[in-house]
Short mmCIF file of C-alpha atoms and ligand atoms in Angstrom, two decimals:
data_model
loop_
_atom_site.label_atom_id
_atom_site.label_comp_id
_atom_site.label_asym_id
_atom_site.label_seq_id
_atom_site.Cartn_x
_atom_site.Cartn_y
_atom_site.Cartn_z
CA MET A 1 95.52 -269.59 144.18
CA GLN A 2 94.72 -272.83 145.96
CA ILE A 3 91.31 -274.41 145.33
CA ARG A 4 90.12 -275.05 148.90
CA ASN A 5 86.91 -276.99 148.25
CA LEU A 6 86.55 -279.68 145.58
CA PRO A 7 83.31 -281.30 144.50
CA ALA A 8 82.65 -284.83 145.91
CA ASP A 9 79.13 -285.96 145.08
CA ASP A 10 77.78 -289.08 146.74
CA GLY A 11 78.00 -292.33 144.73
CA SER A 12 74.30 -293.15 145.19
CA SER A 13 72.64 -291.41 142.24
CA GLY A 14 70.00 -293.73 140.85
CA TRP A 15 70.38 -292.31 137.37
CA ILE A 16 74.04 -293.37 137.17
CA ASN A 17 73.75 -296.60 139.00
CA VAL A 18 71.13 -298.01 136.64
CA LEU A 19 73.37 -297.29 133.60
CA PRO A 20 75.88 -299.86 132.38
CA PRO A 21 79.41 -299.27 133.89
CA ARG A 22 81.65 -296.95 131.88
CA GLU A 23 85.37 -296.42 132.18
CA PRO A 24 86.11 -292.77 132.89
CA LYS A 25 88.47 -291.00 130.49
CA ARG A 26 91.47 -290.42 132.78
CA LEU A 27 94.19 -289.67 130.24
CA ALA A 28 96.89 -287.48 131.71
CA PRO A 29 96.14 -283.91 130.65
CA PRO A 30 98.46 -282.40 128.07
CA LEU A 31 101.02 -279.82 129.12
CA GLU A 32 99.42 -277.15 126.94
CA ALA A 33 96.01 -276.42 125.44
CA ASP A 34 94.54 -273.50 123.55
CA TRP A 35 91.43 -273.65 125.66
CA VAL A 36 90.72 -275.28 129.01
CA ILE A 37 87.15 -275.73 130.19
CA VAL A 38 86.81 -276.70 133.82
CA GLY A 39 83.50 -278.43 134.63
CA ALA A 40 81.89 -281.08 132.40
CA GLY A 41 78.26 -280.61 133.29
CA PHE A 42 75.71 -279.52 130.68
CA THR A 43 77.25 -276.01 130.55
CA GLY A 44 80.80 -277.27 129.99
CA LEU A 45 79.72 -280.04 127.56
CA ALA A 46 77.85 -277.49 125.38
CA ALA A 47 80.66 -274.97 125.56
CA ALA A 48 83.29 -277.59 124.55
CA ARG A 49 81.20 -278.82 121.63
CA GLN A 50 80.45 -275.42 120.28
CA LEU A 51 84.00 -274.13 120.74
CA ALA A 52 85.33 -277.13 118.85
CA LEU A 53 82.94 -276.33 115.99
CA HIS A 54 84.23 -272.71 115.92
CA TYR A 55 87.88 -273.67 116.27
CA PRO A 56 88.41 -277.07 114.67
CA GLY A 57 92.20 -276.61 114.65
CA ASP A 58 92.49 -275.74 118.35
CA ARG A 59 93.29 -278.08 121.24
CA ILE A 60 90.45 -277.95 123.74
CA LEU A 61 90.63 -279.65 127.13
CA LEU A 62 87.48 -280.37 129.13
CA ILE A 63 88.36 -281.31 132.74
CA ASP A 64 86.22 -282.48 135.59
CA ALA A 65 87.12 -283.45 139.12
CA GLN A 66 84.60 -286.28 138.89
CA ARG A 67 83.28 -288.53 136.21
CA VAL A 68 80.88 -287.01 133.69
CA ALA A 69 77.33 -287.21 135.14
CA ASP A 70 78.56 -287.43 138.79
CA GLY A 71 77.81 -283.77 139.26
CA ALA A 72 74.39 -282.02 139.29
CA SER A 73 74.01 -282.51 135.52
CA GLY A 74 73.76 -286.22 135.89
CA ARG A 75 71.73 -286.34 139.05
CA ASN A 76 68.87 -283.88 138.46
CA SER A 77 65.20 -284.65 137.91
CA GLY A 78 65.60 -284.50 134.10
CA PHE A 79 63.07 -281.76 133.23
CA LEU A 80 63.96 -279.62 130.25
CA ILE A 81 61.53 -276.83 131.16
CA ASP A 82 60.67 -274.42 128.35
CA LEU A 83 58.64 -271.80 130.26
CA PRO A 84 59.84 -269.05 132.59
CA HIS A 85 58.82 -269.31 136.26
CA ASP A 86 59.85 -266.13 138.09
CA LEU A 87 59.43 -266.84 141.78
CA SER A 88 59.66 -263.18 142.67
CA ALA A 89 56.68 -262.10 140.50
CA PRO A 90 53.06 -262.36 141.77
CA ASP A 91 51.99 -264.21 138.56
CA TYR A 92 55.39 -266.05 138.22
CA ILE A 93 55.92 -264.40 134.85
CA GLY A 94 56.75 -260.87 135.79
CA ASP A 95 58.41 -258.68 133.15
CA LEU A 96 57.19 -259.89 129.76
CA VAL A 97 60.31 -258.98 127.84
CA ALA A 98 62.58 -260.96 130.18
CA ALA A 99 60.03 -263.84 130.23
CA ARG A 100 59.95 -264.04 126.43
CA ASN A 101 63.78 -263.96 126.36
CA ASP A 102 63.96 -266.77 128.93
CA MET A 103 61.47 -268.82 126.95
CA THR A 104 63.47 -268.30 123.74
CA LEU A 105 66.67 -269.43 125.50
CA ASN A 106 64.99 -272.55 126.98
CA ARG A 107 63.43 -273.56 123.79
CA ALA A 108 66.66 -272.93 121.86
CA ALA A 109 68.40 -275.32 124.35
CA THR A 110 65.80 -277.99 123.79
CA GLY A 111 66.09 -277.72 119.99
CA TYR A 112 69.87 -277.76 120.21
CA LEU A 113 69.91 -280.93 122.32
CA ARG A 114 67.24 -282.56 120.18
CA ASP A 115 69.45 -282.03 117.08
CA ILE A 116 72.58 -283.43 118.73
CA LEU A 117 70.66 -286.49 120.02
CA LYS A 118 69.40 -287.21 116.52
CA LYS A 119 72.77 -286.66 114.90
CA GLU A 120 74.82 -288.63 117.42
CA ASP A 121 72.16 -291.27 118.12
CA ILE A 122 72.11 -290.72 121.88
CA GLU A 123 69.56 -292.70 123.86
CA CYS A 124 68.50 -290.99 127.07
CA HIS A 125 64.77 -291.66 127.41
CA TRP A 126 63.99 -288.33 125.71
CA ARG A 127 60.22 -287.86 126.06
CA GLU A 128 58.39 -284.84 124.63
CA CYS A 129 55.47 -285.32 127.03
CA GLY A 130 55.14 -281.92 128.69
CA LYS A 131 54.89 -281.48 132.48
CA ILE A 132 52.17 -280.96 135.00
CA GLN A 133 52.44 -278.54 137.90
CA GLY A 134 50.40 -280.10 140.63
CA ALA A 135 48.58 -278.64 143.64
CA VAL A 136 47.52 -280.53 146.72
CA SER A 137 46.43 -277.72 149.04
CA THR A 138 44.38 -274.56 148.80
CA SER A 139 47.54 -272.46 148.81
CA GLY A 140 48.89 -274.64 145.92
CA ILE A 141 45.74 -274.01 143.93
CA LYS A 142 46.23 -270.24 144.44
CA VAL A 143 49.70 -270.58 142.99
CA LEU A 144 48.35 -272.32 139.93
CA ASP A 145 45.64 -269.62 139.51
CA ALA A 146 48.34 -266.95 139.64
CA TYR A 147 50.62 -268.79 137.17
CA ARG A 148 47.77 -269.35 134.86
CA SER A 149 47.11 -265.62 134.64
CA GLY A 150 50.79 -265.13 133.97
CA LEU A 151 50.75 -267.66 131.14
CA ASP A 152 47.70 -265.92 129.69
CA ARG A 153 49.65 -262.72 129.61
CA LEU A 154 52.56 -264.48 128.00
CA GLY A 155 50.16 -266.08 125.49
CA THR A 156 51.40 -269.63 125.88
CA GLU A 157 49.49 -272.86 125.74
CA TYR A 158 48.31 -274.73 128.90
CA ARG A 159 45.51 -276.93 130.09
CA MET A 160 44.02 -277.24 133.56
CA MET A 161 43.41 -280.72 134.94
CA ASN A 162 41.06 -281.67 137.72
CA SER A 163 41.71 -284.48 140.33
CA ASP A 164 39.89 -287.11 138.25
CA THR A 165 41.93 -286.43 135.14
CA LEU A 166 45.10 -286.40 137.21
CA GLU A 167 44.29 -289.68 138.84
CA ARG A 168 43.69 -291.27 135.48
CA LYS A 169 46.95 -289.95 134.16
CA LEU A 170 49.18 -290.42 137.18
CA GLY A 171 47.64 -293.26 139.07
CA THR A 172 47.38 -291.26 142.24
CA SER A 173 44.42 -289.36 143.77
CA TYR A 174 46.85 -287.16 145.74
CA TYR A 175 46.54 -284.01 143.65
CA ARG A 176 43.53 -281.67 143.53
CA GLN A 177 44.50 -279.65 140.52
CA GLY A 178 47.09 -279.58 137.78
CA LEU A 179 48.34 -277.17 135.14
CA PHE A 180 49.66 -278.98 132.12
CA THR A 181 52.11 -277.29 129.71
CA PRO A 182 53.18 -279.23 126.62
CA GLY A 183 56.69 -277.90 125.89
CA THR A 184 58.73 -279.67 128.63
CA VAL A 185 60.90 -282.65 127.71
CA LEU A 186 61.85 -285.39 130.21
CA VAL A 187 65.13 -287.21 130.06
CA GLN A 188 67.42 -289.60 131.89
CA PRO A 189 69.96 -286.95 132.82
CA ALA A 190 73.02 -289.15 133.38
CA ALA A 191 72.40 -290.92 130.03
CA LEU A 192 72.13 -287.52 128.34
CA ALA A 193 75.35 -286.20 129.96
CA ARG A 194 77.27 -289.34 129.14
CA GLY A 195 75.96 -289.44 125.55
CA LEU A 196 77.02 -285.83 125.05
CA ALA A 197 80.46 -286.63 126.47
CA ASN A 198 80.89 -289.66 124.20
CA ALA A 199 79.97 -287.55 121.19
CA LEU A 200 82.40 -284.65 121.74
CA PRO A 201 84.24 -283.48 118.63
CA GLN A 202 87.69 -284.94 118.05
CA ASN A 203 89.63 -281.84 119.03
CA VAL A 204 88.17 -281.97 122.56
CA GLN A 205 90.08 -284.02 125.07
CA LEU A 206 88.04 -285.01 128.08
CA CYS A 207 89.84 -285.58 131.35
CA GLU A 208 87.62 -287.03 134.03
CA GLN A 209 88.54 -287.49 137.72
CA THR A 210 91.06 -284.69 137.28
CA PRO A 211 90.46 -281.99 139.87
CA VAL A 212 92.02 -278.57 139.39
CA THR A 213 93.64 -277.91 142.68
CA GLN A 214 95.42 -274.66 141.93
CA VAL A 215 95.17 -271.86 139.43
CA GLU A 216 97.63 -269.03 138.67
CA TYR A 217 96.21 -266.23 136.49
CA GLY A 218 98.56 -264.65 134.01
CA THR A 219 99.78 -265.20 130.46
CA PRO A 220 99.54 -268.13 130.17
CA ILE A 221 97.12 -269.32 132.83
CA THR A 222 98.52 -272.28 134.83
CA LEU A 223 96.30 -274.99 136.26
CA THR A 224 97.54 -277.64 138.62
CA THR A 225 96.00 -281.13 138.65
CA PRO A 226 97.22 -284.40 140.26
CA GLY A 227 98.16 -285.58 136.78
CA GLY A 228 100.32 -282.54 135.97
CA THR A 229 100.39 -278.86 135.24
CA ILE A 230 98.56 -277.37 132.21
CA LYS A 231 99.25 -274.05 130.54
CA THR A 232 96.50 -272.43 128.56
CA GLY A 233 95.74 -269.18 126.79
CA LYS A 234 92.07 -269.12 127.69
CA LEU A 235 90.15 -270.57 130.59
CA LEU A 236 86.40 -271.21 130.73
CA LEU A 237 84.84 -271.86 134.12
CA THR A 238 81.69 -273.98 133.94
CA THR A 239 82.05 -275.11 137.53
CA ASN A 240 78.65 -273.86 138.75
CA ALA A 241 78.93 -272.78 142.45
CA PHE A 242 82.59 -273.79 142.49
CA ALA A 243 83.44 -270.64 140.52
CA LYS A 244 83.90 -268.99 143.85
CA GLU A 245 86.83 -271.35 144.56
CA PHE A 246 88.50 -269.82 141.48
CA GLY A 247 88.05 -266.33 142.90
CA PHE A 248 84.70 -265.27 141.37
CA PHE A 249 81.48 -264.00 142.92
CA GLY A 250 82.30 -265.06 146.47
CA ASN A 251 79.28 -265.80 148.57
CA ALA A 252 76.91 -264.57 145.88
CA LEU A 253 76.82 -268.20 144.68
CA LEU A 254 74.85 -270.41 147.04
CA PRO A 255 75.32 -274.19 146.88
CA VAL A 256 71.86 -275.39 147.97
CA PHE A 257 71.47 -279.13 147.91
CA THR A 258 68.31 -280.98 147.01
CA TYR A 259 67.72 -284.71 147.27
CA GLY A 260 66.11 -287.31 145.01
CA GLY A 261 65.15 -290.92 145.39
CA ILE A 262 64.08 -293.56 142.94
CA THR A 263 62.26 -296.80 143.49
CA ARG A 264 63.25 -300.17 142.12
CA GLN A 265 61.42 -301.09 138.87
CA LEU A 266 57.78 -301.74 139.42
CA THR A 267 56.59 -305.21 138.52
CA GLU A 268 53.90 -305.72 135.86
CA GLU A 269 51.40 -306.33 138.60
CA GLU A 270 52.44 -303.14 140.51
CA GLN A 271 52.27 -301.12 137.30
CA GLN A 272 48.70 -302.28 136.71
CA LEU A 273 47.72 -301.58 140.31
CA VAL A 274 48.94 -297.98 139.87
CA GLY A 275 47.45 -297.55 136.43
CA GLY A 276 47.89 -294.27 134.61
CA ASP A 277 50.24 -293.28 131.75
CA PRO A 278 53.57 -295.21 131.36
CA TYR A 279 55.60 -292.03 131.96
CA TRP A 280 55.02 -288.50 133.16
CA GLY A 281 56.53 -285.71 135.29
CA ILE A 282 54.95 -283.42 137.83
CA ILE A 283 56.50 -280.49 139.57
CA PRO A 284 55.02 -278.99 142.75
CA ALA A 285 53.00 -275.79 142.95
CA ASP A 286 55.13 -274.87 145.96
CA PRO A 287 58.84 -274.81 145.04
CA PHE A 288 59.60 -276.62 148.38
CA GLY A 289 57.20 -279.47 147.51
CA SER A 290 57.95 -282.78 145.73
CA THR A 291 58.82 -283.24 142.11
CA VAL A 292 57.62 -286.67 141.01
CA ARG A 293 58.25 -288.74 137.86
CA ARG A 294 57.29 -292.08 136.49
CA THR A 295 60.24 -293.08 134.26
CA PRO A 296 59.94 -294.98 131.04
CA ASP A 297 61.66 -297.91 132.75
CA GLN A 298 58.90 -297.92 135.33
CA ARG A 299 60.46 -296.44 138.46
CA ILE A 300 58.98 -293.66 140.53
CA LEU A 301 61.27 -290.69 141.28
CA ILE A 302 60.59 -288.31 144.19
CA ARG A 303 62.64 -285.20 144.77
CA ASN A 304 62.14 -283.04 147.79
CA THR A 305 64.19 -281.77 150.80
CA PHE A 306 66.83 -279.05 150.73
CA SER A 307 70.03 -278.32 152.69
CA TYR A 308 72.60 -275.54 152.52
CA ASN A 309 76.19 -276.80 152.28
CA PRO A 310 78.51 -273.80 151.76
CA THR A 311 81.53 -276.06 151.03
CA GLY A 312 79.69 -277.63 148.06
CA ARG A 313 79.58 -281.03 149.77
CA SER A 314 76.63 -282.68 151.52
CA THR A 315 76.76 -285.35 154.25
CA ASP A 316 75.43 -288.92 154.70
CA ALA A 317 73.44 -287.74 157.73
CA ILE A 318 71.49 -285.12 155.70
CA ARG A 319 70.94 -287.74 152.99
CA ALA A 320 69.53 -290.19 155.62
CA ARG A 321 67.06 -287.50 156.75
CA ALA A 322 66.11 -286.78 153.15
CA ARG A 323 65.36 -290.49 152.60
CA ASP A 324 62.66 -290.19 155.32
CA HIS A 325 60.96 -287.33 153.52
CA ILE A 326 61.24 -289.08 150.13
CA GLU A 327 59.70 -292.29 151.56
CA LYS A 328 56.93 -290.27 153.13
CA GLY A 329 56.24 -288.43 149.86
CA PHE A 330 56.13 -291.71 147.97
CA LYS A 331 53.82 -293.49 150.43
CA ALA A 332 51.39 -290.51 150.57
CA ARG A 333 51.04 -290.61 146.79
CA PHE A 334 51.07 -294.34 146.11
CA PRO A 335 49.40 -296.08 149.05
CA LYS A 336 48.05 -298.69 146.63
CA ILE A 337 51.46 -300.38 146.19
CA LYS A 338 53.15 -301.69 149.25
CA ASN A 339 56.68 -302.73 150.05
CA ILE A 340 58.28 -300.66 147.35
CA GLU A 341 61.89 -300.04 148.21
CA ILE A 342 63.43 -296.63 147.34
CA GLU A 343 66.48 -298.20 145.78
CA TYR A 344 68.68 -295.11 145.53
CA VAL A 345 68.71 -291.76 147.42
CA TRP A 346 71.14 -289.03 146.47
CA GLY A 347 71.86 -285.33 146.85
CA GLY A 348 73.07 -282.74 144.39
CA ALA A 349 73.96 -279.05 144.43
CA LEU A 350 71.84 -276.34 142.84
CA CYS A 351 73.68 -273.07 142.42
CA LEU A 352 71.31 -270.30 143.43
CA SER A 353 71.76 -266.52 143.59
CA ARG A 354 69.60 -264.15 145.66
CA ASN A 355 68.55 -262.16 142.56
CA HIS A 356 68.14 -265.37 140.47
CA ALA A 357 70.86 -264.10 138.06
CA PRO A 358 73.45 -266.31 136.40
CA TYR A 359 77.01 -265.44 135.60
CA PHE A 360 77.96 -265.28 131.96
CA GLY A 361 80.80 -263.84 129.86
CA LYS A 362 84.17 -262.43 130.72
CA LEU A 363 85.36 -262.82 134.35
CA ARG A 364 88.84 -261.36 134.02
CA ASP A 365 91.55 -261.25 131.24
CA ASN A 366 91.31 -264.49 129.29
CA VAL A 367 88.96 -266.03 131.78
CA TYR A 368 85.27 -266.58 130.94
CA GLY A 369 82.46 -268.31 132.70
CA ALA A 370 78.78 -269.52 132.64
CA GLY A 371 76.91 -270.88 135.54
CA CYS A 372 74.52 -270.39 138.42
CA HIS A 373 71.35 -271.49 136.57
CA ASN A 374 69.20 -271.37 139.66
CA GLY A 375 67.87 -274.90 139.55
CA LEU A 376 67.09 -274.95 135.83
CA GLY A 377 70.44 -275.80 134.36
CA VAL A 378 69.52 -278.54 131.99
CA THR A 379 68.21 -276.02 129.47
CA LYS A 380 69.83 -272.84 130.87
CA GLY A 381 73.24 -274.43 131.31
CA THR A 382 73.13 -275.99 127.84
CA ILE A 383 72.27 -272.77 126.05
CA ALA A 384 74.63 -270.66 128.19
CA GLY A 385 77.54 -272.98 127.37
CA LYS A 386 76.78 -272.86 123.67
CA LEU A 387 76.36 -269.07 123.69
CA LEU A 388 79.58 -268.60 125.68
CA ALA A 389 81.46 -270.35 122.86
CA ASP A 390 79.62 -268.18 120.25
CA TYR A 391 80.65 -265.11 122.20
CA LEU A 392 84.29 -266.20 122.21
CA ALA A 393 84.14 -266.73 118.47
CA GLY A 394 82.89 -263.18 118.00
CA GLU A 395 79.34 -264.05 117.01
CA ASP A 396 76.38 -261.82 117.65
CA SER A 397 72.78 -262.77 118.26
CA GLU A 398 69.79 -261.46 120.20
CA MET A 399 70.08 -264.33 122.65
CA LEU A 400 73.76 -263.48 123.25
CA ARG A 401 73.04 -259.81 123.72
CA TYR A 402 70.32 -260.72 126.27
CA MET A 403 72.72 -262.98 128.19
CA LEU A 404 75.37 -260.29 128.28
CA SER A 405 72.86 -257.64 129.42
CA ARG A 406 71.75 -259.57 132.50
CA PRO A 407 72.83 -258.65 135.99
CA THR A 408 75.34 -260.89 137.78
CA PRO A 409 74.60 -262.74 141.04
CA SER A 410 74.13 -260.24 143.85
CA ALA A 411 76.32 -260.19 146.95
CA ASN A 412 75.07 -261.65 150.21
CA PRO A 413 75.73 -260.74 153.89
CA PRO A 414 78.92 -262.31 155.26
CA ARG A 415 79.06 -265.70 156.97
CA PRO A 416 77.99 -266.92 159.47
CA LEU A 417 75.01 -264.60 159.19
CA LEU A 418 74.37 -265.87 155.69
CA ASP A 419 74.48 -269.54 156.73
CA ILE A 420 71.98 -268.99 159.53
CA GLY A 421 69.68 -266.96 157.28
CA ILE A 422 69.66 -269.56 154.51
CA LYS A 423 69.23 -272.55 156.85
CA MET A 424 66.28 -270.85 158.56
CA THR A 425 64.69 -269.93 155.23
CA LEU A 426 65.00 -273.48 153.96
CA LEU A 427 63.61 -274.96 157.21
CA TYR A 428 60.62 -272.51 157.28
CA ASN A 429 59.72 -273.02 153.59
CA GLN A 430 59.91 -276.79 153.77
CA LEU A 431 57.59 -276.81 156.76
CA LYS A 432 55.29 -274.31 155.04
CA ALA A 433 55.09 -276.58 151.92
CA GLY A 434 53.03 -279.04 154.08
CA ALA A 435 51.19 -281.55 151.87
CA GLU A 436 52.77 -280.24 148.69
CA ARG A 437 55.93 -281.96 149.90
C1 FAD B 1 68.39 -283.29 142.56
C2 FAD B 1 68.38 -282.18 141.49
C3 FAD B 1 67.28 -282.04 140.64
C4 FAD B 1 67.35 -281.02 139.66
N1 FAD B 1 66.40 -281.01 138.73
C5 FAD B 1 66.49 -280.23 137.62
C6 FAD B 1 65.61 -280.32 136.57
O1 FAD B 1 64.70 -281.19 136.57
N2 FAD B 1 65.72 -279.51 135.51
C7 FAD B 1 66.73 -278.56 135.49
O2 FAD B 1 66.84 -277.84 134.51
N3 FAD B 1 67.68 -278.50 136.47
C8 FAD B 1 67.56 -279.31 137.52
N4 FAD B 1 68.53 -279.27 138.52
C9 FAD B 1 69.62 -278.31 138.39
C10 FAD B 1 70.65 -278.76 137.32
O3 FAD B 1 71.04 -280.09 137.57
C11 FAD B 1 71.84 -277.84 137.33
O4 FAD B 1 71.39 -276.47 137.19
C12 FAD B 1 72.78 -278.12 136.15
O5 FAD B 1 73.19 -279.48 136.17
C13 FAD B 1 73.98 -277.21 136.23
O6 FAD B 1 74.85 -277.63 135.17
P1 FAD B 1 76.34 -277.03 135.10
O7 FAD B 1 77.02 -277.71 134.01
O8 FAD B 1 76.27 -275.54 135.08
O9 FAD B 1 76.96 -277.42 136.50
P2 FAD B 1 77.34 -278.90 137.12
O10 FAD B 1 76.50 -279.91 136.55
O11 FAD B 1 77.27 -278.65 138.59
O12 FAD B 1 78.82 -279.05 136.70
C14 FAD B 1 79.92 -278.42 137.24
C15 FAD B 1 81.07 -279.42 137.23
O13 FAD B 1 82.25 -278.73 137.66
C16 FAD B 1 83.06 -279.67 138.26
N5 FAD B 1 84.10 -278.96 139.05
C17 FAD B 1 83.85 -278.11 140.09
N6 FAD B 1 85.06 -277.70 140.59
C18 FAD B 1 86.06 -278.29 139.94
C19 FAD B 1 87.41 -278.35 140.01
N7 FAD B 1 88.14 -277.66 140.94
N8 FAD B 1 88.14 -279.13 139.15
C20 FAD B 1 87.52 -279.87 138.16
N9 FAD B 1 86.19 -279.90 138.07
C21 FAD B 1 85.42 -279.15 138.96
C22 FAD B 1 82.12 -280.55 139.06
O14 FAD B 1 82.66 -281.82 139.33
C23 FAD B 1 80.90 -280.57 138.09
O15 FAD B 1 80.85 -281.75 137.39
C24 FAD B 1 68.51 -280.18 139.52
C25 FAD B 1 69.59 -280.34 140.41
C26 FAD B 1 69.54 -281.32 141.41
C27 FAD B 1 70.75 -281.50 142.28
#
């Protein structure tokens, strides 16, 4: 089977460009491996690490078409969110059993990463500072009210913040109300992904910039790359929406892009003009609004704007339009500081499914996968990758049973009907987000 669409993320992610240059690991892949994992995002990195711990004598190959951190895992907003947020439920919590399971998974992912960072001495601006969900409009405040009642039902800690408190903390008077929850961690995602890749166990060989262009299922499974053909007994797909290129889930996996921009570093004078805490993160009450961060190295990040790109690739023209919205979002929130250039603007693919379900477990004989984390893959991808390796090693746990019991991504109407439907939905919701954006 030929892989028709390959990932090709833009080279303008601020998170990667501010890091020191790093030579990608481009060793020619071996002819044979016991396990091949395709996709070196957070899901693949966790799967490779855990599999290597279970099978220290096996040869494990982790392949990516791009450099580590070039994909969504290195270009997201860097929120490790601990709480569930079910968009289909009126109080955003919905079924309590599922919500508690989600929370357990998210918190397990955070703990797992915290331990690795400590052990391997990985520096990625890890900040256990919680997050604020911010509302600008009356409809945003209604969302916070509903979520608050959901959190009461779930019995988790939160604190409401009024506009004065928010202004003192964030240095902007833009928000009318906030809901602070303490369990979220903020990171520099590209630094985290690179750090994890550099600390992979010895029996994992990482091959970056090595696209899999063809796959033949059988015993063994044969993968074709520009550097040669690889035969393997077992294949793990941690390719997010690109699993459909390998013949799984078809148009149930929706590559919806979202766009982020980051300013240059603020000068001392500008930092004082803004005031507020030295770092923080705020997500919008309306999911189509802006996520905003002040990073520990004193840049402001704004993420808003969505596009649907069924091939898994975005375009420069869409990114240019996104820049306008990002600049507008920045100016609306920080009118006090002028002439601040948004230094980098980039896009990245979320993998969404209509029923918000991921894929996890066996896909066919000797082929396994984990992906489609519906916009929350820093925690969900990490824990899914680790649990997939546990599953392959024959382990059993409550978390694993929960993952295996979940529905898979639900099918969608055929194209072009699907494309039209998603594009209209994105357009409508972004307009509706109004000032939240
Ligand atoms: C702008 C933005 C902001 C976001 N913010 C957050 C956030 O704050 N918190 C959060 O939890 N999530 C966030 N997300 C979502 C999060 O980034 C993803 O859910 C997560 O990175 C998914 O990880 P993954 O490892 O499953 O997939 P990916 O990171 O997409 O990795 C899949 C990899 O597979 C590779 N691949 C695909 N096909 C092939 C092939 N044929 N051959 C070889 N390699 C291939 C790709 O190159 C890619 O590196 C955001 C996403 C974006 C784009």
